[in-house]
Amino acid sequence: MRTLLWAEHQKIRRLSFVWIAIFATVMVAVIVFLSGLTDNDGIRDIDTIGWYMAVAQPLATFFVLPAVIALLGSYMICREEQENTIDSLRLIPVNEAKLTIAKMIITLV
């Protein structure tokens, strides 16, 4: 399992898709900050207590971050079949369930 995690980490480091996912995560933080600057009756949301809980959780936690994580995970799993590396992995005695679990762990890290 440790070898599979190391191999997946090495493969994902070379992908440009990772930078897109990082950019999307940073943009979520920027959007949350900008939505905190909205003005309601002369009071900015960012100046009130608990603004982060009221603004960030609905925007980032429920809508964007799960989509980014699912997109990255499905890309990593489907890429094996698109690039025909799954056939090479079947020649080597690699457990496909452990390979999928390693991909999920790398995605969540």
PDB file of C-alpha atoms in Angstrom:
ATOM      1  CA  MET A   1       0.000   0.000   0.000  1.00  0.00           C
ATOM      2  CA  ARG A   2       2.865   2.357   0.805  1.00  0.00           C
ATOM      3  CA  THR A   3       4.337   1.742  -2.643  1.00  0.00           C
ATOM      4  CA  LEU A   4       0.993   2.501  -4.293  1.00  0.00           C
ATOM      5  CA  LEU A   5       0.678   5.763  -2.355  1.00  0.00           C
ATOM      6  CA  TRP A   6       4.211   6.754  -3.364  1.00  0.00           C
ATOM      7  CA  ALA A   7       3.535   5.918  -7.032  1.00  0.00           C
ATOM      8  CA  GLU A   8       0.273   7.895  -7.083  1.00  0.00           C
ATOM      9  CA  HIS A   9       1.977  10.866  -5.452  1.00  0.00           C
ATOM     10  CA  GLN A  10       4.702  10.795  -8.097  1.00  0.00           C
ATOM     11  CA  LYS A  11       2.136  10.600 -10.918  1.00  0.00           C
ATOM     12  CA  ILE A  12      -0.023  13.419  -9.590  1.00  0.00           C
ATOM     13  CA  ARG A  13       2.946  15.778  -9.173  1.00  0.00           C
ATOM     14  CA  ARG A  14       3.387  15.865 -12.951  1.00  0.00           C
ATOM     15  CA  LEU A  15      -0.223  16.753 -13.754  1.00  0.00           C
ATOM     16  CA  SER A  16      -1.262  20.251 -14.738  1.00  0.00           C
ATOM     17  CA  PHE A  17      -4.741  19.368 -13.496  1.00  0.00           C
ATOM     18  CA  VAL A  18      -3.513  19.663  -9.911  1.00  0.00           C
ATOM     19  CA  TRP A  19      -2.732  23.338 -10.476  1.00  0.00           C
ATOM     20  CA  ILE A  20      -6.265  23.847 -11.759  1.00  0.00           C
ATOM     21  CA  ALA A  21      -7.666  22.278  -8.580  1.00  0.00           C
ATOM     22  CA  ILE A  22      -5.396  24.444  -6.410  1.00  0.00           C
ATOM     23  CA  PHE A  23      -6.463  27.522  -8.367  1.00  0.00           C
ATOM     24  CA  ALA A  24     -10.137  26.617  -7.847  1.00  0.00           C
ATOM     25  CA  THR A  25      -9.569  26.227  -4.108  1.00  0.00           C
ATOM     26  CA  VAL A  26      -7.842  29.616  -3.896  1.00  0.00           C
ATOM     27  CA  MET A  27     -10.655  31.188  -5.884  1.00  0.00           C
ATOM     28  CA  VAL A  28     -13.144  29.797  -3.359  1.00  0.00           C
ATOM     29  CA  ALA A  29     -11.245  31.607  -0.601  1.00  0.00           C
ATOM     30  CA  VAL A  30     -11.250  34.837  -2.624  1.00  0.00           C
ATOM     31  CA  ILE A  31     -14.981  34.570  -3.356  1.00  0.00           C
ATOM     32  CA  VAL A  32     -15.733  33.932   0.314  1.00  0.00           C
ATOM     33  CA  PHE A  33     -13.666  36.973   1.315  1.00  0.00           C
ATOM     34  CA  LEU A  34     -15.343  39.168  -1.297  1.00  0.00           C
ATOM     35  CA  SER A  35     -18.782  38.019  -0.225  1.00  0.00           C
ATOM     36  CA  GLY A  36     -17.857  39.026   3.320  1.00  0.00           C
ATOM     37  CA  LEU A  37     -17.286  42.563   2.069  1.00  0.00           C
ATOM     38  CA  THR A  38     -20.918  42.975   1.012  1.00  0.00           C
ATOM     39  CA  ASP A  39     -22.738  45.825   2.685  1.00  0.00           C
ATOM     40  CA  ASN A  40     -26.030  45.228   4.493  1.00  0.00           C
ATOM     41  CA  ASP A  41     -27.613  48.379   5.938  1.00  0.00           C
ATOM     42  CA  GLY A  42     -24.246  50.097   6.267  1.00  0.00           C
ATOM     43  CA  ILE A  43     -22.604  47.160   8.063  1.00  0.00           C
ATOM     44  CA  ARG A  44     -20.160  44.893   6.269  1.00  0.00           C
ATOM     45  CA  ASP A  45     -20.603  41.184   6.886  1.00  0.00           C
ATOM     46  CA  ILE A  46     -16.890  40.806   7.556  1.00  0.00           C
ATOM     47  CA  ASP A  47     -17.146  43.181  10.540  1.00  0.00           C
ATOM     48  CA  THR A  48     -19.753  41.095  12.358  1.00  0.00           C
ATOM     49  CA  ILE A  49     -19.037  38.179  14.652  1.00  0.00           C
ATOM     50  CA  GLY A  50     -19.404  34.823  12.954  1.00  0.00           C
ATOM     51  CA  TRP A  51     -19.364  36.126   9.389  1.00  0.00           C
ATOM     52  CA  TYR A  52     -17.087  33.306   8.293  1.00  0.00           C
ATOM     53  CA  MET A  53     -19.486  30.647   9.552  1.00  0.00           C
ATOM     54  CA  ALA A  54     -22.421  32.348   7.843  1.00  0.00           C
ATOM     55  CA  VAL A  55     -20.667  32.963   4.517  1.00  0.00           C
ATOM     56  CA  ALA A  56     -17.909  30.396   4.056  1.00  0.00           C
ATOM     57  CA  GLN A  57     -19.645  27.203   5.009  1.00  0.00           C
ATOM     58  CA  PRO A  58     -22.565  27.463   2.576  1.00  0.00           C
ATOM     59  CA  LEU A  59     -20.378  28.674  -0.293  1.00  0.00           C
ATOM     60  CA  ALA A  60     -17.214  26.633   0.054  1.00  0.00           C
ATOM     61  CA  THR A  61     -18.036  23.587   2.098  1.00  0.00           C
ATOM     62  CA  PHE A  62     -21.323  22.588   0.543  1.00  0.00           C
ATOM     63  CA  PHE A  63     -20.935  23.670  -3.072  1.00  0.00           C
ATOM     64  CA  VAL A  64     -17.402  24.046  -4.389  1.00  0.00           C
ATOM     65  CA  LEU A  65     -14.920  21.933  -2.441  1.00  0.00           C
ATOM     66  CA  PRO A  66     -16.802  18.617  -2.799  1.00  0.00           C
ATOM     67  CA  ALA A  67     -17.032  19.226  -6.531  1.00  0.00           C
ATOM     68  CA  VAL A  68     -13.297  19.922  -6.821  1.00  0.00           C
ATOM     69  CA  ILE A  69     -12.427  16.825  -4.771  1.00  0.00           C
ATOM     70  CA  ALA A  70     -14.778  14.625  -6.819  1.00  0.00           C
ATOM     71  CA  LEU A  71     -13.418  16.019 -10.077  1.00  0.00           C
ATOM     72  CA  LEU A  72      -9.809  15.383  -9.086  1.00  0.00           C
ATOM     73  CA  GLY A  73     -10.562  11.879  -7.793  1.00  0.00           C
ATOM     74  CA  SER A  74     -12.541  10.802 -10.834  1.00  0.00           C
ATOM     75  CA  TYR A  75      -9.871  12.215 -13.135  1.00  0.00           C
ATOM     76  CA  MET A  76      -7.184  10.196 -11.368  1.00  0.00           C
ATOM     77  CA  ILE A  77      -9.189   6.973 -11.567  1.00  0.00           C
ATOM     78  CA  CYS A  78     -10.388   7.368 -15.174  1.00  0.00           C
ATOM     79  CA  ARG A  79      -6.958   8.429 -16.394  1.00  0.00           C
ATOM     80  CA  GLU A  80      -5.675   4.858 -15.984  1.00  0.00           C
ATOM     81  CA  GLU A  81      -8.085   3.621 -18.651  1.00  0.00           C
ATOM     82  CA  GLN A  82      -7.674   6.634 -20.953  1.00  0.00           C
ATOM     83  CA  GLU A  83      -3.897   6.290 -21.111  1.00  0.00           C
ATOM     84  CA  ASN A  84      -4.072   2.467 -21.291  1.00  0.00           C
ATOM     85  CA  THR A  85      -1.916   2.057 -18.199  1.00  0.00           C
ATOM     86  CA  ILE A  86      -4.529  -0.182 -16.596  1.00  0.00           C
ATOM     87  CA  ASP A  87      -3.459  -3.006 -18.965  1.00  0.00           C
ATOM     88  CA  SER A  88       0.138  -2.683 -17.795  1.00  0.00           C
ATOM     89  CA  LEU A  89      -0.999  -2.694 -14.193  1.00  0.00           C
ATOM     90  CA  ARG A  90      -2.964  -5.897 -14.762  1.00  0.00           C
ATOM     91  CA  LEU A  91       0.233  -7.643 -15.917  1.00  0.00           C
ATOM     92  CA  ILE A  92       1.854  -6.758 -12.602  1.00  0.00           C
ATOM     93  CA  PRO A  93       0.105  -8.337  -9.621  1.00  0.00           C
ATOM     94  CA  VAL A  94      -1.541  -5.113  -8.410  1.00  0.00           C
ATOM     95  CA  ASN A  95      -4.779  -5.299  -6.485  1.00  0.00           C
ATOM     96  CA  GLU A  96      -7.194  -2.891  -8.194  1.00  0.00           C
ATOM     97  CA  ALA A  97      -9.107  -2.265  -4.971  1.00  0.00           C
ATOM     98  CA  LYS A  98      -5.909  -1.200  -3.198  1.00  0.00           C
ATOM     99  CA  LEU A  99      -4.982   0.964  -6.186  1.00  0.00           C
ATOM    100  CA  THR A 100      -8.353   2.728  -6.036  1.00  0.00           C
ATOM    101  CA  ILE A 101      -8.038   3.202  -2.266  1.00  0.00           C
ATOM    102  CA  ALA A 102      -4.557   4.692  -2.755  1.00  0.00           C
ATOM    103  CA  LYS A 103      -5.961   7.118  -5.336  1.00  0.00           C
ATOM    104  CA  MET A 104      -8.729   8.161  -2.936  1.00  0.00           C
ATOM    105  CA  ILE A 105      -6.264   8.706  -0.091  1.00  0.00           C
ATOM    106  CA  ILE A 106      -4.034  10.864  -2.308  1.00  0.00           C
ATOM    107  CA  THR A 107      -7.092  12.830  -3.446  1.00  0.00           C
ATOM    108  CA  LEU A 108      -8.175  13.568   0.117  1.00  0.00           C
ATOM    109  CA  VAL A 109      -4.661  14.549   1.198  1.00  0.00           C
TER     110      VAL A 109
END
